[in-house]
Short mmCIF file of C-alpha atoms and ligand atoms in Angstrom, two decimals:
data_model
loop_
_atom_site.label_atom_id
_atom_site.label_comp_id
_atom_site.label_asym_id
_atom_site.label_seq_id
_atom_site.Cartn_x
_atom_site.Cartn_y
_atom_site.Cartn_z
CA MET Z 1 46.22 122.22 328.12
CA SER Z 2 45.50 122.48 331.37
CA VAL Z 3 44.36 126.22 332.76
CA LEU Z 4 43.33 125.69 336.26
CA GLU Z 5 44.58 123.14 338.75
CA VAL Z 6 43.54 122.94 342.08
CA GLU Z 7 45.28 120.79 344.48
CA HIS Z 8 44.40 119.64 348.23
CA LEU Z 9 42.12 123.04 348.62
CA SER Z 10 40.78 123.48 352.00
CA VAL Z 11 39.04 126.65 353.36
CA SER Z 12 38.21 127.33 357.15
CA PHE Z 13 36.83 130.00 359.25
CA THR Z 14 37.31 130.63 362.87
CA ARG Z 15 34.36 130.88 364.92
CA TYR Z 16 33.89 132.84 368.23
CA THR Z 17 31.75 130.57 370.22
CA GLY Z 18 31.32 133.07 373.48
CA GLY Z 19 34.13 134.59 375.35
CA LEU Z 20 37.40 134.02 373.91
CA GLN Z 21 36.49 130.71 373.02
CA GLN Z 22 37.54 129.73 369.21
CA GLN Z 23 36.33 126.96 366.91
CA LYS Z 24 38.37 126.34 363.66
CA VAL Z 25 35.68 125.43 361.34
CA GLU Z 26 36.56 123.67 357.77
CA VAL Z 27 34.20 124.42 354.99
CA ILE Z 28 36.35 122.99 352.03
CA HIS Z 29 38.24 119.89 352.59
CA ASP Z 30 41.05 118.49 350.39
CA LEU Z 31 39.18 119.54 347.27
CA GLN Z 32 40.69 118.87 343.53
CA LEU Z 33 39.94 120.00 340.45
CA ARG Z 34 41.27 120.85 336.80
CA ILE Z 35 39.81 122.69 334.01
CA ASP Z 36 41.45 122.46 330.63
CA GLU Z 37 41.46 124.88 327.73
CA GLY Z 38 38.08 125.67 326.14
CA GLN Z 39 36.24 123.68 328.46
CA ILE Z 40 33.12 124.17 330.50
CA VAL Z 41 33.33 122.25 333.78
CA ALA Z 42 29.60 122.46 335.66
CA VAL Z 43 29.67 122.24 339.44
CA VAL Z 44 26.41 121.18 340.79
CA GLY Z 45 25.53 120.31 344.28
CA SER Z 46 23.26 121.01 346.97
CA SER Z 47 23.07 124.74 348.67
CA GLY Z 48 25.57 125.43 351.43
CA SER Z 49 28.18 122.69 350.08
CA GLY Z 50 30.86 125.16 349.60
CA LYS Z 51 30.52 126.17 345.79
CA SER Z 52 30.56 130.06 346.28
CA LEU Z 53 33.64 129.69 348.35
CA LEU Z 54 35.56 127.74 345.74
CA ALA Z 55 34.56 130.56 343.34
CA HIS Z 56 35.90 133.11 345.52
CA ALA Z 57 38.91 131.16 346.49
CA ILE Z 58 40.00 130.67 342.77
CA MET Z 59 39.34 134.52 342.87
CA GLY Z 60 41.60 135.37 345.45
CA ILE Z 61 38.68 137.28 347.13
CA LEU Z 62 37.49 135.15 350.35
CA PRO Z 63 36.72 136.89 353.59
CA GLY Z 64 39.35 138.25 355.71
CA ASN Z 65 38.73 135.54 358.31
CA ALA Z 66 39.01 132.58 356.25
CA VAL Z 67 42.17 130.61 355.79
CA MET Z 68 42.90 128.88 352.90
CA THR Z 69 45.59 125.78 352.24
CA GLY Z 70 46.44 123.64 349.37
CA SER Z 71 48.01 125.43 345.67
CA MET Z 72 46.31 126.51 342.65
CA ARG Z 73 48.17 126.82 339.56
CA TYR Z 74 46.86 129.13 336.43
CA LYS Z 75 48.51 128.04 332.83
CA GLY Z 76 50.98 125.85 334.85
CA GLU Z 77 52.14 128.89 337.06
CA PRO Z 78 51.31 129.22 341.13
CA LEU Z 79 48.19 131.40 341.31
CA ASN Z 80 48.87 133.13 344.50
CA ALA Z 81 47.40 136.25 345.88
CA ALA Z 82 49.46 138.50 343.88
CA ARG Z 83 48.87 136.95 340.86
CA GLN Z 84 45.25 136.81 341.55
CA ALA Z 85 44.89 140.46 342.07
CA ALA Z 86 46.76 141.26 338.88
CA LEU Z 87 44.60 138.79 336.74
CA ARG Z 88 41.01 139.60 338.50
CA GLY Z 89 38.89 141.47 336.24
CA HIS Z 90 40.66 140.78 332.99
CA GLU Z 91 41.98 137.54 332.48
CA ILE Z 92 40.17 135.77 335.39
CA SER Z 93 36.64 136.99 335.51
CA LEU Z 94 33.94 136.13 337.93
CA VAL Z 95 30.15 136.33 337.36
CA PRO Z 96 29.01 136.82 340.69
CA GLN Z 97 26.08 135.05 342.55
CA SER Z 98 24.21 137.68 343.98
CA VAL Z 99 23.80 141.10 341.77
CA ASN Z 100 24.56 143.02 345.23
CA TYR Z 101 28.06 142.96 343.64
CA LEU Z 102 26.98 145.77 341.23
CA ASP Z 103 28.11 149.17 342.75
CA PRO Z 104 25.04 150.91 343.34
CA LEU Z 105 26.26 154.41 342.85
CA MET Z 106 27.92 153.99 339.82
CA SER Z 107 25.76 153.55 336.31
CA VAL Z 108 25.87 149.90 334.86
CA GLY Z 109 27.46 151.01 331.81
CA ALA Z 110 30.14 152.88 333.19
CA GLN Z 111 30.65 149.71 335.22
CA VAL Z 112 31.08 147.39 332.38
CA ARG Z 113 33.51 149.70 330.44
CA ALA Z 114 35.66 149.44 333.45
CA SER Z 115 36.50 146.22 332.16
CA VAL Z 116 37.56 146.80 328.88
CA LYS Z 117 41.49 147.34 328.52
CA HIS Z 118 42.85 147.11 325.21
CA LYS Z 119 39.67 148.54 323.16
CA ASP Z 120 37.37 151.25 322.73
CA PRO Z 121 35.08 150.85 325.96
CA LEU Z 122 31.97 152.62 324.92
CA THR Z 123 32.02 150.97 321.76
CA GLU Z 124 32.57 147.30 323.29
CA GLN Z 125 29.90 148.10 326.14
CA ARG Z 126 27.15 148.94 323.24
CA LYS Z 127 28.11 146.04 321.30
CA VAL Z 128 27.83 143.36 324.38
CA PHE Z 129 24.73 145.46 325.92
CA GLU Z 130 23.13 144.37 322.30
CA ARG Z 131 24.35 140.95 322.44
CA TYR Z 132 22.44 140.58 325.88
CA GLN Z 133 19.48 142.72 324.82
CA LEU Z 134 19.93 145.56 326.93
CA ALA Z 135 18.65 148.47 325.49
CA GLN Z 136 20.70 151.62 324.98
CA GLY Z 137 19.70 153.57 327.72
CA VAL Z 138 20.24 151.19 329.97
CA GLU Z 139 23.72 152.12 329.85
CA ARG Z 140 23.08 155.24 331.83
CA GLN Z 141 20.90 153.46 334.61
CA TYR Z 142 21.81 152.53 338.14
CA PRO Z 143 21.55 149.05 339.88
CA PHE Z 144 18.62 150.03 341.83
CA GLN Z 145 16.69 150.72 338.56
CA LEU Z 146 17.13 146.78 336.67
CA SER Z 147 15.34 144.06 337.32
CA GLY Z 148 17.05 141.01 338.51
CA GLY Z 149 17.15 139.62 335.13
CA MET Z 150 18.87 143.02 333.61
CA ALA Z 151 21.22 142.92 336.39
CA ARG Z 152 22.55 139.32 335.89
CA ARG Z 153 23.09 140.23 332.33
CA VAL Z 154 24.99 143.34 332.89
CA LEU Z 155 27.58 141.10 335.35
CA LEU Z 156 27.59 138.75 332.30
CA SER Z 157 28.26 141.56 329.99
CA THR Z 158 31.23 142.41 332.27
CA ALA Z 159 32.53 139.02 332.30
CA THR Z 160 32.32 138.85 328.52
CA ILE Z 161 33.66 141.95 327.58
CA SER Z 162 36.79 141.42 330.00
CA GLY Z 163 38.37 139.24 327.38
CA ALA Z 164 38.82 136.68 330.09
CA ARG Z 165 40.47 133.25 329.24
CA LEU Z 166 38.88 131.78 332.41
CA ILE Z 167 35.47 132.56 333.71
CA VAL Z 168 34.02 131.66 336.90
CA ALA Z 169 30.24 131.92 336.72
CA ASP Z 170 28.22 131.35 339.89
CA GLU Z 171 24.77 130.42 339.14
CA PRO Z 172 24.82 132.67 336.21
CA THR Z 173 21.06 132.04 335.14
CA PRO Z 174 18.42 132.44 337.78
CA GLY Z 175 16.15 135.42 337.50
CA LEU Z 176 16.31 135.24 333.62
CA HIS Z 177 13.11 133.82 331.99
CA HIS Z 178 13.42 130.16 330.08
CA GLU Z 179 14.73 131.87 326.87
CA ALA Z 180 17.25 134.11 328.28
CA ALA Z 181 18.37 131.39 330.51
CA GLN Z 182 19.08 129.10 327.45
CA GLU Z 183 20.75 131.83 325.22
CA THR Z 184 23.09 132.57 328.25
CA LEU Z 185 24.24 129.20 328.23
CA ARG Z 186 24.28 129.05 324.33
CA GLN Z 187 26.61 132.30 324.91
CA LEU Z 188 28.97 130.48 327.53
CA ARG Z 189 29.38 127.65 325.13
CA GLU Z 190 30.36 130.17 322.44
CA LEU Z 191 33.08 131.56 324.58
CA ALA Z 192 34.47 128.17 325.64
CA ASP Z 193 34.65 127.40 321.64
CA GLU Z 194 36.98 130.39 321.00
CA GLY Z 195 39.14 128.83 323.63
CA CYS Z 196 37.92 130.18 327.42
CA SER Z 197 37.68 128.07 329.95
CA ILE Z 198 34.31 128.23 332.47
CA LEU Z 199 33.48 127.04 335.44
CA MET Z 200 30.02 127.03 335.91
CA ILE Z 201 28.50 126.93 338.96
CA THR Z 202 24.82 125.64 338.94
CA HIS Z 203 21.78 124.10 340.56
CA ASP Z 204 20.22 123.18 337.26
CA ILE Z 205 22.13 120.02 336.40
CA GLU Z 206 19.71 119.37 333.45
CA SER Z 207 21.00 122.44 331.77
CA ALA Z 208 24.45 122.34 332.46
CA LEU Z 209 24.45 118.93 330.57
CA HIS Z 210 23.67 120.82 327.28
CA ILE Z 211 26.90 122.90 327.51
CA ALA Z 212 29.36 121.17 330.01
CA ASP Z 213 32.24 118.77 328.89
CA LYS Z 214 32.68 117.97 332.44
CA VAL Z 215 30.81 117.80 335.96
CA ALA Z 216 31.88 117.99 339.15
CA VAL Z 217 29.79 116.96 341.87
CA PHE Z 218 29.87 119.07 345.05
CA TYR Z 219 29.08 117.28 348.50
CA ALA Z 220 29.25 118.79 352.17
CA GLY Z 221 32.70 121.04 351.19
CA THR Z 222 34.56 118.75 348.56
CA ILE Z 223 34.18 117.36 345.31
CA VAL Z 224 33.11 113.80 345.23
CA GLU Z 225 32.98 112.87 341.29
CA VAL Z 226 33.98 114.46 338.15
CA ALA Z 227 31.98 112.66 335.51
CA LEU Z 228 31.58 113.27 331.93
CA THR Z 229 28.58 114.84 330.99
CA ALA Z 230 27.49 111.65 328.98
CA ASP Z 231 27.59 109.60 332.29
CA PHE Z 232 24.53 111.40 333.24
CA ALA Z 233 22.24 109.46 331.42
CA GLY Z 234 19.43 106.50 332.30
CA ASP Z 235 19.12 105.38 335.44
CA GLY Z 236 22.90 106.84 336.41
CA GLN Z 237 24.53 103.58 336.46
CA ARG Z 238 27.74 105.14 334.86
CA LEU Z 239 28.19 107.41 337.62
CA ARG Z 240 30.63 106.52 340.14
CA HIS Z 241 29.74 107.81 343.33
CA PRO Z 242 26.43 106.71 345.28
CA TYR Z 243 25.64 110.73 345.84
CA SER Z 244 25.76 111.60 342.11
CA GLN Z 245 23.49 108.85 341.31
CA ALA Z 246 21.19 109.78 344.21
CA LEU Z 247 21.09 113.43 342.94
CA TRP Z 248 20.58 112.00 339.48
CA GLN Z 249 17.64 109.99 340.53
CA ALA Z 250 16.13 112.63 342.84
CA LEU Z 251 15.75 115.03 339.44
CA PRO Z 252 12.07 115.21 338.24
CA GLN Z 253 12.35 113.82 335.27
CA ASN Z 254 14.07 110.60 336.70
CA GLU Z 255 12.68 108.90 339.73
CA PHE Z 256 12.30 111.72 341.80
CA LYS Z 257 13.64 109.66 344.82
CA PRO Z 258 14.59 111.54 347.62
CA ILE Z 259 17.87 111.37 349.13
CA PRO Z 260 17.20 110.33 353.16
CA GLY Z 261 19.09 112.21 355.88
CA VAL Z 262 20.67 115.85 355.43
CA GLN Z 263 24.12 117.02 354.40
CA PRO Z 264 26.52 117.33 357.68
CA LEU Z 265 26.97 120.80 358.81
CA PRO Z 266 30.68 122.13 358.43
CA GLY Z 267 31.96 121.48 362.11
CA GLU Z 268 29.87 118.43 362.62
CA LEU Z 269 31.30 116.06 359.68
CA PRO Z 270 31.28 112.13 359.90
CA ALA Z 271 34.80 110.86 360.64
CA GLY Z 272 34.63 108.56 357.46
CA CYS Z 273 33.64 109.20 354.06
CA LEU Z 274 31.33 112.54 354.02
CA PHE Z 275 28.32 110.78 352.62
CA ALA Z 276 28.50 107.51 354.46
CA PRO Z 277 25.62 108.54 356.84
CA ARG Z 278 23.21 108.58 354.08
CA CYS Z 279 24.79 106.00 351.47
CA ALA Z 280 22.70 103.23 350.88
CA VAL Z 281 25.84 100.66 349.80
CA ALA Z 282 28.18 102.16 352.95
CA ALA Z 283 30.45 99.60 354.62
CA ALA Z 284 32.35 99.51 357.92
CA ASP Z 285 35.54 100.77 355.98
CA CYS Z 286 33.41 104.11 354.92
CA CYS Z 287 32.83 105.26 358.67
CA ASP Z 288 36.56 105.11 359.52
CA LYS Z 289 38.36 106.61 356.86
CA ARG Z 290 37.88 109.43 354.41
CA PRO Z 291 38.65 107.95 350.71
CA ASP Z 292 40.80 110.13 348.38
CA MET Z 293 40.16 111.26 345.03
CA ARG Z 294 40.98 108.68 342.43
CA GLU Z 295 40.82 107.83 338.63
CA LEU Z 296 38.25 105.82 337.35
CA ARG Z 297 36.76 105.32 334.16
CA GLY Z 298 37.85 108.67 332.55
CA GLY Z 299 36.35 110.62 335.88
CA THR Z 300 37.32 110.61 339.17
CA VAL Z 301 35.85 109.89 342.43
CA ARG Z 302 35.96 109.70 346.17
CA CYS Z 303 34.64 106.37 347.08
CA PHE Z 304 36.20 102.93 348.41
CA HIS Z 305 33.72 101.06 346.63
CA ALA Z 306 33.20 102.62 343.22
CA SER Z 307 33.88 100.65 340.26
N1 LIG L 401 32.33 134.16 355.98
C1 LIG L 401 31.85 133.10 356.30
N2 LIG L 401 31.72 132.67 357.86
C2 LIG L 401 31.77 131.47 358.13
N3 LIG L 401 31.26 130.67 357.32
C3 LIG L 401 30.75 130.56 355.80
C4 LIG L 401 31.26 132.16 355.24
N4 LIG L 401 30.95 131.96 354.09
C5 LIG L 401 30.35 130.88 353.78
N5 LIG L 401 30.32 129.90 355.35
C6 LIG L 401 29.75 128.78 354.79
O1 LIG L 401 30.11 127.74 354.20
C7 LIG L 401 29.27 126.95 353.63
C8 LIG L 401 29.63 127.05 352.11
O2 LIG L 401 28.94 128.29 351.68
P1 LIG L 401 28.90 128.48 350.27
O3 LIG L 401 28.05 129.97 350.05
O4 LIG L 401 30.05 128.23 349.49
O5 LIG L 401 27.78 127.44 349.53
P2 LIG L 401 27.19 127.19 348.16
O6 LIG L 401 27.33 125.85 347.70
O7 LIG L 401 27.69 128.42 347.42
O8 LIG L 401 25.41 127.54 348.52
P3 LIG L 401 24.49 127.86 347.46
O9 LIG L 401 24.18 126.83 346.47
O10 LIG L 401 23.14 128.35 348.27
O11 LIG L 401 24.74 129.25 346.73
C9 LIG L 401 27.98 127.37 354.69
O12 LIG L 401 27.72 126.27 355.04
C10 LIG L 401 28.17 128.59 354.97
O13 LIG L 401 27.50 128.98 356.33
NI1 LIG L 402 26.81 129.63 346.36
#
């Protein structure tokens, strides 16, 4: 069953360019995504491509000056602002990218306990702190007293304890040492195996492949491919989009081959396919029109020539 469906999502900001001049800049374009029950979908892609904005759009916490179009459905029903507010922090939980999301004036134990709805808050908080190896005294501490890794485990505790059915984890592992990061990923997989759906944003493709069911590849504000985890293998021939293949080949453990050029900035996008200027196999039509998302070999791709 599909838990989250995102259809034709676009997000823009209004930029003031001196005086009364305004410019509308679109940062997410016509994005499609679907997550099924108990599935982990990893979202990978370069910095500034719009991954966190996607997370914030799903949670309903985009900044006030953002304009969103398109639609989202959660468990088959429209996910509008009112429903997002009702489900946020309980059924749908965010592990934010920045530890600055913690309230600096509240002990971390109290913050985590605030997410417990039906059970005993203190018992649940202590259980989850034990699970994430946070010593008992930590519950009385304030965010500024914690290391980055500890703060991150507090954020994870909040999402885990909330009983969420959908967790949006925005870079859950940076700042954790290798073992703690692996343990966190294992715990996310465990939650998914218990039926929770997880959207995991990450820079670490290699780790994501250990736990994800599908991988969504983000480029310049849209998802260009949704691949099966098994497609990331060998020289990447099973991947559908030239950018996914280039990203895979750029990894140190593969060919370590850099991708020429840079990702276009929002507001300066090419008219055709967003990847065309850097694509080794782009043809004339790629520069004129933007390809739609289409199904291919059990995944989806936004490329005219993928086969
Ligand atoms: N409040 C805002 N106003 C205007 N533009 C914004 C705003 N927030 C984000 N953007 C722009 O949206 C784009 C996407 O940002 P986002 O934070 O989603 O990227 P990201 O993929 O999460 O990057 P990273 O991997 O570094 O976390 C960036 O170009 C950024 O400049
Ligand atoms: Ni981000």
